[in-house]
Amino acid sequence: MDIQLFLLIIVVITALAFDFTNGFHDTGNAMATSIASGALAPKAAVGLSAVLNLVGAFMSTAVAATIAKGLIDGHIVTLELVFAGLVGGIVWNLMTWLLGIPSSSSHALVGGIVGATIAAVGGHGVLWKGIVSKVLIPAVVAAILAIAVGAIATWLVYRITRGVRADRTEAGFRYGQWGSASLVSLAHGTNDAQKTMGIIFLALISYGSISASAAMPPLWVIVCCAIAMASGTYLGGWRIIRTLGKGLVEIQSPQGMAAESSSAAVILLSAHFGYALSTTQVCTGSVLGSGLGKPGGEVRWGVAGRMVVAWLVTLPLAGLVGAVTYWIVHLIGGYPGAIIGFGLLVAVSAVIYVRSRKVKVDHKNVNAEWEGSLTAGLDAAEKIPPPTDVIPPTGTGVPPRSGSDDPTVGAGNLS
């Protein structure tokens, strides 16, 4: 097999792996608030999100064109460069997922590609005007806009429903969240799945199987990326869902519907104009705005601060991983370089996965009370066995004690 064809196959596999990580990394964007408020059961929520992500991926290709042609000089693109950029995006996605930080998969991918490009040919290979106008400025504007729209929408919701019984309000807005969360999932599919389409499109142009003047990727690329994204979404990124739903703001249904509607509006608008927007930043901003807009609402600013730090370092750190990967693959060269590069990616991913299993977050405990950090209280709840039933002496009239009465045991197993 020709080395370029071998590299192309590895790039396509790696790109679909990135799309898979993007799916479970960003499930919380659409469904965290619905799960936290109880509007949707956890497994039903991720299933619904997966289906709508799949549908949304077929609705537009404007973002795919931006990724393929608007960020780096297409004339200097090589398959080694594309592979290295994808590795940067995947590693950063997995690291932030492990920590439960809702950082930007979009910026991780862009950072990885830009870092690999700088390592390959220097800064002149990057279309800095495109990076600034299509990635950086939209990210800042969209996050600020999402916070503002989320806060105003939440304030209006509570203002309009003032005087209505709380139980009726909660019930009504839970039904409303079915629609608003679905809209966010659909919007996410129109934006994020296309980023991987753009990367594979770029690789096919580099290989020479598609003309550089082509306007959109082939149908098989669109289908494969949509399926990969939907599969990752169905897996459920429970660690990030927990942070967004329980760690940042204590969400109630009116807030959840307002945040989700605000997010969908901003994401769909950006997809229409072809901006490679961070859906994570938009959705997180809307959740933050819902906390600010609710009368007496509370925002955990420590959690918000960690998120902002992660946002600021995503581009450079993903770029560093992309650059190092490119140097390794390029210096070794040929089949050995490609195999070693791919093997290192698999090894790092396996280590992160094993580390995440030490304290597992899943659909059973994703809504457990937040005790200061992502996994605080979850490990203790799993390790403490239920007390043995005690049979009281005859005639005391004291009922036996059941293990389910122990509040410590139950705290980590709320669903």
Coordinates of C-alpha atoms in Angstrom, one line a residue, residues 113-351:
I113 CA -4.1 22.0 13.4
V114 CA -2.5 25.4 13.8
G115 CA 0.2 24.0 16.1
A116 CA 1.0 21.3 13.6
T117 CA 1.2 23.8 10.8
I118 CA 3.6 26.0 12.7
A119 CA 5.8 23.0 13.5
A120 CA 5.7 22.0 9.8
V121 CA 6.3 25.3 7.9
G122 CA 6.2 28.1 10.5
G123 CA 3.7 30.8 11.2
H124 CA 3.3 31.9 7.6
G125 CA 1.3 28.8 6.8
V126 CA -1.5 30.0 9.1
L127 CA -4.2 32.3 7.8
W128 CA -4.2 34.5 10.9
K129 CA -6.9 36.8 9.5
G130 CA -9.2 33.7 9.2
I131 CA -8.3 32.6 12.7
V132 CA -9.1 36.0 14.2
S133 CA -12.3 36.7 12.2
K134 CA -13.8 33.1 12.1
V135 CA -12.7 31.7 15.4
L136 CA -11.4 34.1 18.1
I137 CA -13.8 37.1 17.6
P138 CA -16.9 34.9 17.3
A139 CA -15.9 33.0 20.4
V140 CA -15.7 36.1 22.6
V141 CA -18.7 37.7 21.1
A142 CA -20.8 34.6 21.3
A143 CA -19.9 33.8 24.9
I144 CA -20.8 37.4 26.0
L145 CA -24.0 37.4 23.9
A146 CA -25.0 34.0 25.4
I147 CA -24.5 35.2 28.9
A148 CA -26.6 38.4 28.2
V149 CA -29.4 36.6 26.3
G150 CA -29.5 33.8 28.9
A151 CA -29.7 36.3 31.8
I152 CA -32.4 38.4 30.1
A153 CA -34.5 35.4 29.1
T154 CA -34.3 33.9 32.6
W155 CA -35.3 37.2 34.2
L156 CA -38.3 37.5 31.8
V157 CA -39.4 34.0 32.5
Y158 CA -39.5 34.5 36.2
R159 CA -41.1 38.0 35.8
I160 CA -43.9 36.7 33.5
T161 CA -44.6 33.7 35.7
R162 CA -44.6 35.7 39.0
G163 CA -47.6 34.7 41.0
V164 CA -48.0 31.3 39.4
R165 CA -47.7 28.4 41.8
A166 CA -44.1 27.0 41.8
D167 CA -45.3 23.4 41.1
R168 CA -47.2 24.5 38.0
T169 CA -44.3 26.6 36.7
E170 CA -41.9 23.7 37.1
A171 CA -44.1 21.2 35.4
G172 CA -44.9 23.5 32.5
F173 CA -41.3 24.4 31.9
R174 CA -40.2 20.8 32.1
Y175 CA -42.3 20.1 29.0
G176 CA -40.8 23.2 27.4
Q177 CA -37.4 21.9 28.0
W178 CA -38.1 18.9 25.8
G179 CA -38.4 21.3 22.8
S180 CA -35.5 23.7 23.8
A181 CA -33.0 20.9 24.5
S182 CA -33.9 19.3 21.2
L183 CA -33.3 22.5 19.4
V184 CA -29.8 22.8 21.0
S185 CA -29.0 19.2 19.9
L186 CA -30.1 20.0 16.4
A187 CA -28.0 23.2 16.4
H188 CA -25.0 21.3 17.7
G189 CA -25.2 18.9 14.8
T190 CA -25.3 21.7 12.3
N191 CA -22.1 23.2 13.8
D192 CA -19.8 20.6 15.4
A193 CA -20.1 17.6 13.1
Q194 CA -19.0 19.8 10.2
K195 CA -15.7 20.5 11.8
T196 CA -14.6 17.0 11.3
M197 CA -16.1 17.0 7.8
G198 CA -13.9 19.9 7.1
I199 CA -10.8 18.1 8.3
I200 CA -11.4 15.0 6.2
F201 CA -12.2 17.3 3.3
L202 CA -8.8 18.9 3.8
A203 CA -7.1 15.5 3.9
L204 CA -8.8 14.4 0.7
I205 CA -7.7 17.6 -1.1
S206 CA -4.2 17.1 0.2
Y207 CA -4.2 13.5 -1.1
G208 CA -5.4 14.6 -4.5
S209 CA -8.7 12.7 -4.6
I210 CA -10.8 15.9 -4.6
S211 CA -10.2 19.1 -6.4
A212 CA -9.2 22.1 -4.3
S213 CA -12.1 24.0 -6.0
A214 CA -14.7 21.6 -4.6
A215 CA -17.4 23.4 -2.6
M216 CA -18.4 20.7 -0.1
P217 CA -17.2 17.3 1.1
P218 CA -18.5 14.0 -0.5
L219 CA -21.6 12.5 0.8
W220 CA -19.8 9.5 2.5
V221 CA -17.8 12.0 4.6
I222 CA -21.0 13.7 5.8
V223 CA -22.6 10.4 6.7
C224 CA -19.6 9.0 8.5
C225 CA -19.1 12.2 10.5
A226 CA -22.8 12.4 11.5
I227 CA -22.8 8.8 12.7
A228 CA -19.6 9.2 14.7
M229 CA -20.9 12.3 16.4
A230 CA -24.2 10.7 17.2
S231 CA -22.5 7.6 18.6
G232 CA -20.3 9.7 20.9
T233 CA -23.3 11.7 22.0
Y234 CA -25.3 8.6 22.9
L235 CA -22.4 7.4 25.1
G236 CA -23.0 10.4 27.2
G237 CA -20.2 12.6 28.6
W238 CA -21.5 12.3 32.1
R239 CA -18.5 14.1 33.8
I240 CA -19.2 17.3 31.8
I241 CA -22.9 16.9 32.1
R242 CA -22.4 16.8 35.9
T243 CA -20.3 20.0 35.9
L244 CA -22.7 22.0 33.7
G245 CA -25.9 20.7 35.4
K246 CA -24.9 20.7 39.0
G247 CA -21.5 22.4 39.5
L248 CA -22.0 25.8 37.8
V249 CA -25.6 26.7 38.7
E250 CA -28.3 24.8 40.5
I251 CA -30.7 24.6 37.6
Q252 CA -34.5 24.7 37.7
S253 CA -36.7 24.1 34.7
P254 CA -37.5 27.8 33.9
Q255 CA -33.8 28.5 33.9
G256 CA -33.0 25.4 31.8
M257 CA -35.5 26.3 29.1
A258 CA -34.3 29.9 29.0
A259 CA -30.6 28.8 28.7
E260 CA -31.3 26.2 26.1
S261 CA -33.3 28.5 23.9
S262 CA -30.6 31.2 24.1
S263 CA -27.9 28.7 23.2
A264 CA -29.8 27.4 20.2
A265 CA -30.5 30.8 18.8
V266 CA -26.8 31.8 19.0
I267 CA -25.4 28.5 17.6
L268 CA -27.8 28.4 14.6
L269 CA -27.0 32.0 13.7
S270 CA -23.3 31.3 13.7
A271 CA -23.7 28.1 11.7
H272 CA -25.6 30.1 9.1
F273 CA -22.6 32.5 8.6
G274 CA -20.1 29.7 8.7
Y275 CA -18.4 30.6 12.0
A276 CA -16.4 27.7 13.7
L277 CA -18.1 28.6 16.9
S278 CA -17.5 26.9 20.2
T279 CA -20.9 25.5 21.1
T280 CA -19.5 24.7 24.6
Q281 CA -18.8 28.4 25.3
V282 CA -22.2 29.4 24.1
C283 CA -24.0 26.8 26.2
T284 CA -21.9 27.4 29.3
G285 CA -22.5 31.2 28.9
S286 CA -26.2 30.6 28.7
V287 CA -26.2 28.5 31.8
L288 CA -24.1 31.2 33.6
G289 CA -26.6 33.8 32.4
S290 CA -29.5 31.8 33.8
G291 CA -27.9 31.9 37.2
L292 CA -27.4 35.6 37.0
G293 CA -30.9 36.3 35.7
K294 CA -32.8 34.3 38.3
P295 CA -33.9 36.4 41.3
G296 CA -31.8 35.1 44.2
G297 CA -29.9 32.8 41.9
E298 CA -26.4 31.5 42.7
V299 CA -23.4 31.0 40.5
R300 CA -20.3 29.0 41.7
W301 CA -17.7 31.4 40.5
G302 CA -14.8 29.0 41.4
V303 CA -16.1 26.5 38.9
A304 CA -16.7 29.3 36.3
G305 CA -13.2 30.5 36.8
R306 CA -11.7 27.1 36.1
M307 CA -13.7 26.9 32.9
V308 CA -12.5 30.3 31.7
V309 CA -8.9 29.3 32.4
A310 CA -9.4 26.1 30.3
W311 CA -10.9 28.2 27.5
L312 CA -7.8 30.5 27.5
V313 CA -5.3 27.7 27.3
T314 CA -7.1 25.4 24.9
L315 CA -5.7 26.8 21.7
P316 CA -2.0 27.0 22.8
L317 CA -2.0 23.6 24.6
A318 CA -3.8 21.7 21.9
G319 CA -1.4 23.4 19.5
L320 CA 1.6 22.2 21.5
V321 CA 0.3 18.6 21.4
G322 CA -0.2 18.9 17.7
A323 CA 3.3 20.3 17.1
V324 CA 5.0 17.6 19.2
T325 CA 3.0 14.9 17.4
Y326 CA 4.0 16.3 14.0
W327 CA 7.7 16.4 14.9
I328 CA 7.5 12.7 16.1
V329 CA 5.7 11.5 13.0
H330 CA 7.8 13.6 10.6
L331 CA 11.2 12.8 12.1
I332 CA 10.6 9.1 12.2
G333 CA 8.9 9.2 8.8
G334 CA 7.2 6.6 6.6
Y335 CA 5.1 3.7 8.0
P336 CA 7.0 3.6 11.3
G337 CA 6.3 7.3 12.0
A338 CA 2.6 6.9 11.3
I339 CA 2.2 3.7 13.3
I340 CA 4.1 5.1 16.3
G341 CA 2.1 8.3 16.2
F342 CA -1.2 6.5 16.1
G343 CA 0.1 4.0 18.8
L344 CA 1.0 6.9 21.1
L345 CA -2.5 8.4 20.7
V346 CA -4.1 5.1 21.6
A347 CA -1.8 4.7 24.6
V348 CA -2.6 8.2 26.0
S349 CA -6.3 7.7 25.4
A350 CA -6.2 4.3 27.3
V351 CA -4.4 5.9 30.3

